[in-house]
Coordinates of C-alpha atoms in Angstrom, one line a residue:
X1 CA -8.7 -41.8 26.2
X2 CA -10.6 -40.9 23.1
X3 CA -12.3 -38.0 25.0
X4 CA -8.9 -36.7 26.3
X5 CA -7.5 -36.9 22.7
X6 CA -10.5 -35.0 21.4
X7 CA -10.1 -32.3 24.1
X8 CA -6.3 -32.0 23.4
X9 CA -7.0 -31.7 19.6
X10 CA -9.6 -29.0 20.2
X11 CA -7.3 -27.0 22.4
X12 CA -4.4 -27.3 19.9
X13 CA -6.7 -26.1 17.1
X14 CA -7.8 -23.2 19.2
X15 CA -4.2 -22.0 19.8
X16 CA -3.3 -22.6 16.2
X17 CA -6.3 -20.4 15.1
X18 CA -5.4 -17.7 17.6
X19 CA -1.8 -17.7 16.4
X20 CA -2.9 -17.6 12.8
X21 CA -5.2 -14.7 13.4
X22 CA -2.3 -12.7 14.8
X23 CA -0.4 -12.7 11.5
X24 CA -1.5 -11.9 8.0
X25 CA 0.0 -11.5 4.5
X26 CA -1.8 -9.8 1.7
X27 CA -1.1 -10.1 -2.0
X28 CA -2.1 -6.8 -3.8
X29 CA -1.4 -5.0 -7.0
X30 CA -2.4 -3.0 -10.1
X31 CA -2.4 -4.0 -13.7
X32 CA -2.7 -1.0 -16.0
X33 CA -2.4 -1.2 -19.8
X34 CA -3.6 0.9 -22.7
X35 CA -2.9 2.6 -26.0
X36 CA -1.0 5.9 -26.1
X37 CA -0.5 8.5 -28.8
X38 CA 2.4 11.0 -28.2
X39 CA 3.4 13.9 -30.3
X40 CA 6.9 15.2 -31.1
X41 CA 9.0 12.2 -30.3
X42 CA 12.1 12.3 -32.5
X43 CA 10.2 14.7 -34.7
X44 CA 7.3 12.3 -35.3
X45 CA 4.2 11.0 -33.6
X46 CA 4.5 7.8 -31.5
X47 CA 1.9 5.1 -31.3
X48 CA 2.4 2.6 -28.6
X49 CA 0.7 0.0 -26.4
X50 CA 2.1 0.5 -23.0
X51 CA 1.9 -0.3 -19.3
X52 CA 1.2 2.0 -16.4
X53 CA -0.4 4.9 -18.3
X54 CA -2.2 6.1 -15.1
X55 CA -0.3 4.1 -12.5
X56 CA 2.7 1.8 -12.9
X57 CA 1.7 -1.8 -13.0
X58 CA 2.8 -3.5 -9.8
X59 CA 2.4 -6.3 -7.4
X60 CA 3.3 -6.6 -3.8
X61 CA 3.1 -8.4 -0.5
X62 CA 2.0 -6.6 2.7
X63 CA 2.1 -8.3 6.1
X64 CA 1.6 -7.7 9.8
X65 CA 2.0 -9.7 13.0
X66 CA 0.4 -8.7 16.2
X67 CA 3.0 -8.7 19.0
X68 CA 0.6 -7.8 21.7
X69 CA -0.1 -4.6 23.6
X70 CA -1.0 -2.8 20.4
X71 CA 2.5 -3.4 18.9
X72 CA 2.7 -4.9 15.4
X73 CA 5.5 -5.9 13.0
X74 CA 4.8 -4.8 9.4
X75 CA 6.5 -5.3 6.1
X76 CA 6.0 -4.4 2.4
X77 CA 7.7 -5.8 -0.7
X78 CA 6.5 -4.1 -3.9
X79 CA 7.7 -4.5 -7.5
X80 CA 6.8 -2.6 -10.6
X81 CA 6.5 -4.4 -14.0
X82 CA 5.6 -3.8 -17.6
X83 CA 2.4 -5.7 -18.5
X84 CA 3.0 -5.0 -22.2
X85 CA 6.1 -7.2 -22.3
X86 CA 6.2 -9.0 -18.9
X87 CA 9.5 -7.5 -17.9
X88 CA 10.2 -6.8 -14.3
X89 CA 11.2 -3.3 -13.1
X90 CA 10.6 0.2 -14.3
X91 CA 12.5 2.8 -16.3
X92 CA 15.0 3.7 -13.6
X93 CA 15.5 0.7 -11.4
X94 CA 15.3 -3.0 -12.5
X95 CA 15.8 -4.6 -9.1
X96 CA 13.3 -7.1 -7.9
X97 CA 11.5 -4.8 -5.4
X98 CA 12.2 -1.6 -7.2
X99 CA 9.3 0.4 -5.6
X100 CA 9.4 -0.5 -1.9
X101 CA 11.0 -3.0 0.4
X102 CA 10.8 -2.4 4.1
X103 CA 10.1 -3.9 7.6
X104 CA 9.3 -2.2 10.9
X105 CA 7.2 -1.7 13.9
X106 CA 3.9 0.2 14.4
X107 CA 1.9 1.1 17.4
X108 CA -1.2 3.3 17.5
X109 CA 0.1 5.4 20.4
X110 CA 3.7 6.0 19.2
X111 CA 3.6 5.8 15.4
X112 CA 5.5 3.7 12.9
X113 CA 9.2 3.1 12.4
X114 CA 10.4 1.3 9.2
X115 CA 13.7 0.4 7.6
X116 CA 14.5 -0.3 3.9
X117 CA 13.7 1.1 0.5
X118 CA 10.9 3.7 0.9
X119 CA 9.2 6.8 -0.5
X120 CA 10.3 10.2 0.6
X121 CA 8.1 12.8 2.3
X122 CA 7.2 14.7 -0.9
X123 CA 5.5 11.5 -2.2
X124 CA 3.9 10.8 1.2
X125 CA 2.5 14.3 2.0
X126 CA 2.3 16.3 -1.2
X127 CA 1.4 13.5 -3.5
X128 CA -2.1 13.2 -2.2
X129 CA -2.7 16.8 -3.1
X130 CA -1.4 16.5 -6.7
X131 CA -3.2 15.1 -9.7
X132 CA -0.3 12.7 -10.3
X133 CA -0.6 11.3 -6.8
X134 CA -4.4 10.8 -7.0
X135 CA -6.7 10.6 -10.0
X136 CA -4.4 12.0 -12.8
X137 CA -1.6 9.5 -12.8
X138 CA 1.8 9.4 -14.7
X139 CA 1.3 12.0 -17.4
X140 CA 0.1 14.7 -15.1
X141 CA 3.5 14.8 -13.3
X142 CA 5.2 18.2 -13.4
X143 CA 7.6 18.6 -16.3
X144 CA 10.3 15.9 -16.2
X145 CA 8.9 14.9 -12.7
X146 CA 11.4 17.4 -11.4
X147 CA 10.0 17.2 -7.9
X148 CA 9.5 13.4 -7.7
X149 CA 5.7 13.8 -7.4
X150 CA 5.3 10.7 -9.5
X151 CA 7.7 8.7 -7.2
X152 CA 10.2 8.3 -10.0
X153 CA 12.7 7.1 -7.4
X154 CA 12.6 5.7 -3.8
X155 CA 15.1 6.1 -1.1
X156 CA 17.5 3.2 -0.4
X157 CA 18.9 2.4 3.1
X158 CA 16.2 4.6 4.7
X159 CA 14.9 4.7 8.2
X160 CA 11.5 6.4 8.3
X161 CA 9.2 7.5 11.1
X162 CA 5.5 8.4 10.8
X163 CA 3.6 9.8 13.8
X164 CA 0.2 8.8 15.0
X165 CA -2.7 10.9 13.9
X166 CA -3.2 13.7 16.5
X167 CA -6.8 14.9 15.8
X168 CA -6.0 15.3 12.1
X169 CA -2.3 16.4 12.5
X170 CA 0.4 14.0 11.4
X171 CA 4.1 14.4 10.7
X172 CA 7.1 12.2 9.6
X173 CA 10.5 12.0 8.1
X174 CA 13.2 9.8 6.6
X175 CA 16.9 9.5 6.6
X176 CA 18.7 7.5 3.9
X177 CA 22.2 6.4 4.5
X178 CA 25.0 6.5 1.9
X179 CA 26.3 3.2 3.1
X180 CA 29.9 4.2 2.5
X181 CA 32.8 6.0 4.2
X182 CA 32.4 9.7 4.0
X183 CA 28.9 9.5 5.3
X184 CA 27.4 12.4 3.4
X185 CA 28.2 11.2 -0.2
X186 CA 24.8 10.1 -1.7
X187 CA 22.7 10.4 1.4
X188 CA 19.2 11.9 1.6
X189 CA 16.7 13.1 4.1
X190 CA 13.2 14.4 4.0
X191 CA 10.4 15.6 6.4
X192 CA 6.7 16.4 6.0
X193 CA 3.5 17.2 7.9
X194 CA -0.2 17.4 7.1
X195 CA -3.4 18.4 8.8
X196 CA -6.9 17.1 7.8
X197 CA -10.2 18.3 9.2
X198 CA -13.5 17.6 7.6
X199 CA -13.0 18.2 3.9
X200 CA -9.8 20.4 4.4
X201 CA -6.3 19.0 3.9
X202 CA -3.1 21.0 4.2
X203 CA 0.5 19.6 3.8
X204 CA 4.1 20.6 3.4
X205 CA 7.3 18.6 2.7
X206 CA 11.0 18.9 2.1
X207 CA 13.6 16.6 0.5
X208 CA 17.4 16.9 0.1
X209 CA 19.8 14.6 -1.6
X210 CA 23.6 15.0 -1.6
X211 CA 25.5 13.8 -4.7
X212 CA 22.4 11.7 -5.6
X213 CA 23.2 8.8 -8.0
X214 CA 27.0 9.3 -8.0
X215 CA 28.6 6.6 -10.1
X216 CA 31.1 5.5 -7.4
X217 CA 28.2 4.6 -5.0
X218 CA 25.5 2.6 -6.8
X219 CA 24.2 1.4 -3.5
X220 CA 23.7 4.9 -2.0
X221 CA 20.5 6.6 -1.0
X222 CA 19.4 7.5 -4.6
X223 CA 20.6 5.2 -7.4
X224 CA 19.3 6.8 -10.5
X225 CA 19.9 10.1 -12.4
X226 CA 16.7 11.8 -11.6
X227 CA 18.7 14.8 -10.3
X228 CA 21.7 14.4 -12.6
X229 CA 24.7 12.2 -11.7
X230 CA 26.9 15.2 -11.1
X231 CA 24.5 17.3 -8.9
X232 CA 26.2 18.0 -5.6
X233 CA 22.9 18.9 -3.9
X234 CA 19.3 18.5 -4.9
X235 CA 16.5 20.1 -2.8
X236 CA 12.7 19.9 -3.2
X237 CA 10.2 21.7 -1.0
X238 CA 6.6 22.7 -1.3
X239 CA 3.1 23.0 0.2
X240 CA -0.4 22.6 -0.8
X241 CA -4.1 22.6 0.2
X242 CA -7.1 20.6 -1.0
X243 CA -10.8 20.7 -0.1
X244 CA -13.5 18.0 -0.6
X245 CA -17.1 19.0 -0.9
X246 CA -19.5 16.3 -1.7
X247 CA -18.5 14.6 -4.9
X248 CA -15.9 17.3 -5.7
X249 CA -12.3 17.8 -4.6
X250 CA -10.0 20.6 -5.6
X251 CA -6.5 21.5 -4.7
X252 CA -3.5 23.9 -5.2
X253 CA 0.1 22.8 -4.8
X254 CA 3.4 24.7 -5.1
X255 CA 6.8 23.0 -5.3
X256 CA 10.3 24.1 -5.9
X257 CA 13.2 22.0 -7.1
X258 CA 16.8 23.2 -6.9
X259 CA 19.9 21.5 -8.4
X260 CA 23.3 22.9 -7.4
X261 CA 26.8 21.9 -8.5
X262 CA 25.9 20.3 -11.9
X263 CA 28.6 20.1 -14.6
X264 CA 31.0 23.0 -14.5
X265 CA 29.3 24.0 -11.2
X266 CA 26.1 25.0 -12.9
X267 CA 22.6 25.2 -11.3
X268 CA 18.9 25.2 -12.2
X269 CA 15.7 25.9 -10.3
X270 CA 12.2 24.8 -11.1
X271 CA 9.0 26.4 -9.7
X272 CA 5.8 24.4 -10.2
X273 CA 2.3 25.8 -9.4
X274 CA -0.6 23.3 -9.9
X275 CA -4.4 23.6 -9.7
X276 CA -6.5 20.5 -10.0
X277 CA -10.2 19.5 -9.6
X278 CA -12.0 16.1 -9.7
X279 CA -15.8 15.6 -9.8
X280 CA -17.8 12.3 -9.6
X281 CA -20.7 12.8 -11.9
X282 CA -22.1 9.4 -10.8
X283 CA -20.7 6.8 -8.4
X284 CA -19.1 5.1 -11.5
X285 CA -18.1 8.1 -13.7
X286 CA -15.5 10.7 -12.6
X287 CA -13.9 13.6 -14.5
X288 CA -10.8 15.6 -13.7
X289 CA -8.9 18.6 -14.9
X290 CA -5.5 20.0 -13.9
X291 CA -3.2 22.9 -14.9
X292 CA 0.5 23.4 -14.0
X293 CA 2.7 26.4 -14.7
X294 CA 6.4 25.6 -14.5
X295 CA 9.3 28.0 -14.9
X296 CA 13.0 27.2 -14.7
X297 CA 16.0 29.5 -14.4
X298 CA 19.7 29.1 -13.8
X299 CA 23.1 29.0 -15.2
X300 CA 22.6 25.6 -16.8
X301 CA 20.1 27.1 -19.2
X302 CA 22.2 30.1 -20.3
X303 CA 25.3 27.8 -20.6
X304 CA 23.3 25.7 -23.1
X305 CA 22.6 28.8 -25.2
X306 CA 18.9 28.9 -24.4
X307 CA 18.7 32.1 -22.3
X308 CA 18.3 32.4 -18.6
X309 CA 14.7 31.1 -18.3
X310 CA 12.2 28.6 -19.7
X311 CA 8.5 28.2 -19.1
X312 CA 5.9 25.5 -19.6
X313 CA 2.1 25.4 -19.4
X314 CA 0.6 22.0 -18.8
X315 CA -3.1 21.0 -19.1
X316 CA -4.7 17.7 -18.5
X317 CA -8.3 16.3 -18.8
X318 CA -9.5 12.8 -17.8
X319 CA -12.6 10.7 -17.8
X320 CA -12.7 7.5 -15.8
X321 CA -15.5 4.9 -15.6
X322 CA -15.6 2.1 -13.0
X323 CA -16.8 -1.2 -14.4
X324 CA -16.6 -2.6 -10.9
X325 CA -15.0 -1.8 -7.5
X326 CA -11.7 -3.1 -8.9
X327 CA -11.7 -2.4 -12.7
X328 CA -12.0 0.9 -14.5
X329 CA -11.5 2.2 -18.0
X330 CA -10.1 5.7 -18.8
X331 CA -9.5 8.3 -21.4
X332 CA -6.9 11.1 -20.7
X333 CA -5.3 13.9 -22.6
X334 CA -2.3 16.0 -21.5
X335 CA -0.4 18.7 -23.3
X336 CA 2.6 20.8 -22.4
X337 CA 3.6 24.0 -24.2
X338 CA 7.0 25.5 -23.6
X339 CA 8.4 28.9 -24.3
X340 CA 12.1 30.0 -24.4
X341 CA 14.8 28.3 -26.4
X342 CA 15.8 26.3 -23.3
X343 CA 12.5 24.5 -23.3
X344 CA 13.5 22.4 -26.4
X345 CA 14.5 18.9 -25.5
X346 CA 13.4 19.2 -21.8
X347 CA 9.6 18.9 -22.2
X348 CA 8.5 15.5 -21.0
X349 CA 5.2 14.1 -19.9
X350 CA 5.9 12.1 -16.7
X351 CA 8.9 9.9 -16.4
X352 CA 8.6 7.4 -19.3
X353 CA 12.2 7.1 -20.4
X354 CA 14.6 9.3 -22.4
X355 CA 13.1 8.1 -25.7
X356 CA 9.9 10.0 -25.0
X357 CA 11.5 13.5 -24.6
X358 CA 9.9 16.1 -26.9
X359 CA 11.9 17.1 -30.0
X360 CA 10.3 20.5 -29.8
X361 CA 9.0 23.0 -27.2
X362 CA 5.7 21.3 -27.0
X363 CA 4.3 17.8 -26.5
X364 CA 0.9 16.2 -26.3
X365 CA -0.5 12.8 -25.3
X366 CA -3.8 10.9 -25.5
X367 CA -4.0 7.7 -23.7
X368 CA -6.8 5.2 -23.1
X369 CA -6.8 1.9 -21.3
X370 CA -8.0 -0.4 -18.6
X371 CA -6.8 -0.7 -15.0
X372 CA -7.5 -3.5 -12.6
X373 CA -6.7 -3.6 -8.9
X374 CA -6.3 -6.8 -6.8

């Protein structure tokens, strides 16, 4: 009897272990805090201790369950927070899982299909070629983050597909529902593709949002005013290339953002051209530099009395030192110089809230801090 009970217990334990091995949940996150000096904020310099100077502080849960035959269920729940004051959320969305919240299926042969709040294809495919999406962080975003390279917003109600990797080639897309009658009001869709071979990486992406952030549909595809509450159509497209050679990686990216149907049926178009390079002097010490030229034109500028065009030159330098595999300290400086009367009041280093807009054509920032990943 005792022998039979022991055998039964061992078998049960074996099945329990096998079942447990098929499912996993991982807690992960980033805690980033530091001191920041910003020029030309309400006509004065601003000194602040802040959160997310390189990457927004966040925590998340990521899980997977093996369903057999190579098929898995996956999910991600991710929330941004401010480590300086402990508040949940970010500057544009204070919901619990403001960054990502999705569930879906993945299979090596057929790809991944997910549903929920997710990033668009510009973030997924062009982000890894930009300084803001790799080493540079928040303040290297293009002026006002007009192309969403800094993932200022995510898409609600989105169904998203990502293909398998076909010898370096990959593609994907997302469609975000308006979740209201009329179908097209505050919906969005995007698509992207990339190719990687040895050190070479090439990518392109497109995003379109219709009536993004409209007040009468707070649960639509885009629920903030990144593109202006009255924009009837917002489009972002671009392409880029990067190359890795030993400890060095460099890249060039072009993006264009168009807003049509703003107040009084006005429009504006941003063109962004970025070049960036990063070099690891040692396994622990890395340095990076970036430059972006942005020009804007459209009737919204002339209507404001600032002429037809505006231009910005943006430079960034960074040094980052790894204290361990998970903890690093950094020093970064970024400056933007605008020309044309329309540049006044528009210059902004990343998306850090309206209170950080420049009170002149120019703005500079120096930030230093510590970042820990878990």
